[in-house]
Amino acid sequence: MGRSRIEDKAYTEPHSIVEVASKTLSSYPHLISVTAVHDEKEKSIELIYTFSDFRGALKNISTRIPEDKKTLPSIASVAPAASIYEQEVSELFGVTFDGNPFTGKRVLLPDCFPNNAHPLLRNVKQEDLEKVVAGCMLGEPQIYVTGSSRYSAESVILLPFGPYHPALKEPERFILVLEGETIVDVIPKIGHVHRGIEKIAEGRTFLQDLFLVERICGICSFIHSWIFTLAVEELLNVKPSKKAEYLRTVIAELERIHSHVLWIGLLGYWTGFESMFMWIWRLREKIMSLLDLLTGNRVHKSFIAFGGVRKDVSDEKLNTVAKTIAEFEKDYKKLIDEIMSYEPLVERIKGIGMYNAEHAIRLGAVGPIIRATGVPYDMRKVEPYGVYDEIDFNVVTGKGGDVFNVTMVRIKEVLESINIIRQCIEKMPRNENPVPKTLVSGVVKEGEVVARTEAPRGELFYYVKAANSRNPHRVKIRTPTLANILLAADILKGYTLSDVPVIITSIDPCFSCMDRVLVVDKNRNNVFFVDFNKLRKESRRAR
Amino acid sequence: MAQLTMLKEVVKSLFSKPSTEPLAEVEKGVFSPYSRGYPVLIPEKCTGCSLCAMNCPSNAITMKIVGEKNVGGRTLPVRRPEFNYFKCIYCGLCAQVCQFNAIEMRRELVILRPGSKC
């Protein structure tokens, strides 16, 4: 569970995709992703639209377009969430979607990137891309205001928010259109931290990719390697032992606690309540040391393997986890009681960034954002993976979308995670070896797999295609932030400038997770990256 | 009175140990007890199969030719892995995939001083 082979794809002609999509949306209202796969032998690009209902059923609609005529109608008119996914495909594969609201703008790739270079096509080599990027960076710095030309009237002010802004922990740009102090429109420009992970993944073995995908995110790193393992295990027909499944679940839940607690701390930081930030982060350190204890690493755990985990965990360590988690729960409850009874904080976050369930579904939101409106969409319940089907837990939902409800959902989810970990440690089979005999996967047989898990930020989606080789043919990653970013930009409208940091960050954005595409090689282009000695010399000369 | 307190502090800090310790004195116990350590080759056990280099996630292992051996009248190169500790992510995969246990994950800290070799 958590993953499934794609066996029944509904093929359609490119020109009738809008009709088919609108029909599908009536029974499968949630568009998960638009995946493009380039087939260099057949000289065509396959587009797979993955839809889901909120109860675990998936529907894959596939269409093929020839390499030399890459045009098809956009489904953004019936499914607004598609606009950002289509734009991603359009920039990376050069496919034109007629009617997409982002057409003609750059959302993902840098503005200086040439129009005819499409990085994810199979016949584009990594070395060529490196040249393109180097040439791009050597040019004069250019300042663009993407897509804001329609606001040239004198009554509005265009305010660039980011890429570097004290409120954002990662570089991302939002162009705010202001009327007085009220926001009328928001134009997101993502992609400042593209690293080319999808492209690099195609050139490495499955085992090496396991460590690569772990590095997509520095907070929810384990869930990325777990979902990739789920997909590859399905392709290899391997089943992990029960203890391995329990251990994976414990680590994933510890990671969820650490991620949520980190965010709650940052909420204090964004609202100007910095003591809260310090208290909460001090508590989080307990969880980090537990992760260190269990896996050997605090951040990138390198713990999972195809068919199990990479090392056994002793009973003694598990008892320490149970003890520390109990301590953490006590401290956490006390601290949250104190924080949430502090009225200035509650007043600050109540009633800002309001949205309803229908709005969130239409824009494809996932995770705590959609659960705050009362939709119990949690992959752990909807499509149980690991040992979630053997464990008794509740899906936390809120009473209507705003920053306060999102916060409450995350606060309660931490308690739910503690509950899951406690049950896991009780039920874990003690005398079993979770380490598989061989770690190396070798050649993987042909097949396509989609996998879905519940990352701390929401539903995470992977598409992995193998073609009888050591390397994957295509790895598509759709992170929860990309699904939530449209809603975050949309709910800003009507609020004031001072609310922007709190609302944008309420989706717990992980911008680096959704930017994965560009390749920068600092070894070969030492023009752009100056080494320390040269920098020192230059600075002396300047003085 | 206040001056007396100040004088007390001065005398105390003059004769007490500094709160920072020189690096040589903290050689032991710096590594977290749970860390995997860093990979070190045991050359006698290595057969030069280069399984570690093929599976290294960060391409930190290169196979270097260190000599020649005679197998059935033919001269073949002898290969040994070389670790680039700046590229290494210390995941311990090389030690785990090695069939001959020729890579050891070591925990003792090596202190690099100017001029010392890796």
Short mmCIF file of C-alpha atoms in Angstrom, two decimals, chain B residues 2-114:
data_model
loop_
_atom_site.label_atom_id
_atom_site.label_comp_id
_atom_site.label_asym_id
_atom_site.label_seq_id
_atom_site.Cartn_x
_atom_site.Cartn_y
_atom_site.Cartn_z
CA ALA B 2 31.14 46.40 44.94
CA GLN B 3 34.82 46.79 44.33
CA LEU B 4 35.51 43.83 46.58
CA THR B 5 33.15 41.65 44.54
CA MET B 6 34.85 42.79 41.36
CA LEU B 7 38.28 42.03 42.80
CA LYS B 8 37.06 38.58 43.81
CA GLU B 9 35.93 37.90 40.24
CA VAL B 10 39.24 39.09 38.83
CA VAL B 11 41.29 36.89 41.14
CA LYS B 12 39.00 33.94 40.44
CA SER B 13 39.30 34.24 36.70
CA LEU B 14 43.06 34.75 36.93
CA PHE B 15 43.61 31.43 38.65
CA SER B 16 40.79 29.28 37.23
CA LYS B 17 41.02 27.16 34.09
CA PRO B 18 39.87 28.77 30.86
CA SER B 19 36.38 27.73 29.81
CA THR B 20 37.61 26.84 26.34
CA GLU B 21 39.99 23.94 25.97
CA PRO B 22 42.79 23.52 23.48
CA LEU B 23 41.95 21.14 20.65
CA ALA B 24 44.55 18.52 21.62
CA GLU B 25 42.80 17.90 24.93
CA VAL B 26 39.43 17.04 23.43
CA GLU B 27 40.67 14.36 21.11
CA LYS B 28 38.50 11.72 22.70
CA GLY B 29 34.74 11.80 22.90
CA VAL B 30 34.03 14.37 20.22
CA PHE B 31 32.22 12.00 17.90
CA SER B 32 28.63 11.29 18.83
CA PRO B 33 28.48 7.74 20.20
CA TYR B 34 25.81 6.91 17.60
CA SER B 35 27.57 8.28 14.53
CA ARG B 36 28.68 5.87 11.86
CA GLY B 37 32.23 7.24 11.78
CA TYR B 38 34.35 7.66 8.69
CA PRO B 39 35.46 4.98 6.22
CA VAL B 40 39.01 3.66 6.37
CA LEU B 41 40.42 1.00 4.06
CA ILE B 42 42.06 -2.16 5.38
CA PRO B 43 44.35 -2.80 2.37
CA GLU B 44 45.14 -6.45 3.19
CA LYS B 45 41.48 -7.47 2.86
CA CYS B 46 40.66 -5.46 -0.26
CA THR B 47 40.40 -7.33 -3.57
CA GLY B 48 39.85 -4.26 -5.70
CA CYS B 49 36.35 -5.26 -6.87
CA SER B 50 35.25 -1.58 -6.87
CA LEU B 51 31.75 -2.38 -5.58
CA CYS B 52 32.15 0.46 -3.07
CA ALA B 53 33.04 2.97 -5.78
CA MET B 54 30.08 1.92 -7.95
CA ASN B 55 27.57 2.34 -5.13
CA CYS B 56 28.91 5.43 -3.38
CA PRO B 57 26.03 7.95 -3.37
CA SER B 58 28.29 10.97 -3.55
CA ASN B 59 30.98 9.54 -5.88
CA ALA B 60 33.56 10.11 -3.16
CA ILE B 61 35.45 6.90 -3.93
CA THR B 62 37.87 6.62 -6.85
CA MET B 63 39.69 3.42 -7.75
CA LYS B 64 43.41 4.16 -7.92
CA ILE B 65 45.95 1.85 -9.57
CA VAL B 66 48.55 1.14 -6.88
CA GLY B 67 50.63 -1.63 -8.46
CA GLU B 68 50.68 -4.68 -10.67
CA LYS B 69 50.10 -8.34 -10.07
CA ASN B 70 50.76 -11.47 -12.10
CA VAL B 71 47.77 -13.70 -12.74
CA GLY B 72 48.44 -16.69 -14.98
CA GLY B 73 51.26 -15.00 -16.83
CA ARG B 74 49.38 -11.76 -17.42
CA THR B 75 50.09 -8.51 -15.62
CA LEU B 76 46.97 -6.91 -14.22
CA PRO B 77 46.70 -3.60 -12.37
CA VAL B 78 45.96 -3.67 -8.65
CA ARG B 79 43.23 -1.23 -7.72
CA ARG B 80 42.44 0.22 -4.33
CA PRO B 81 39.68 2.67 -3.37
CA GLU B 82 40.66 6.17 -2.36
CA PHE B 83 38.26 8.20 -0.23
CA ASN B 84 37.65 11.87 -0.75
CA TYR B 85 36.59 12.92 2.74
CA PHE B 86 35.35 16.29 1.53
CA LYS B 87 32.83 14.66 -0.81
CA CYS B 88 31.96 11.84 1.62
CA ILE B 89 28.55 12.01 3.29
CA TYR B 90 29.60 9.45 5.94
CA CYS B 91 26.65 7.15 5.30
CA GLY B 92 28.65 3.97 5.70
CA LEU B 93 27.23 2.35 2.58
CA CYS B 94 30.69 1.39 1.27
CA ALA B 95 31.43 -0.60 4.42
CA GLN B 96 28.05 -2.29 4.18
CA VAL B 97 28.27 -3.34 0.52
CA CYS B 98 31.87 -4.62 0.87
CA GLN B 99 31.83 -8.42 0.69
CA PHE B 100 35.25 -8.77 2.33
CA ASN B 101 34.83 -6.32 5.24
CA ALA B 102 37.75 -4.36 3.87
CA ILE B 103 36.28 -1.00 4.85
CA GLU B 104 36.03 -0.10 8.49
CA MET B 105 33.96 2.75 9.88
CA ARG B 106 36.30 4.33 12.37
CA ARG B 107 35.33 6.74 15.14
CA GLU B 108 38.62 8.03 16.49
CA LEU B 109 39.12 11.63 15.62
CA VAL B 110 42.07 12.66 13.51
CA ILE B 111 43.06 16.22 14.11
CA LEU B 112 44.38 17.99 11.05
CA ARG B 113 47.08 20.51 11.72
CA PRO B 114 48.68 22.78 9.14
#
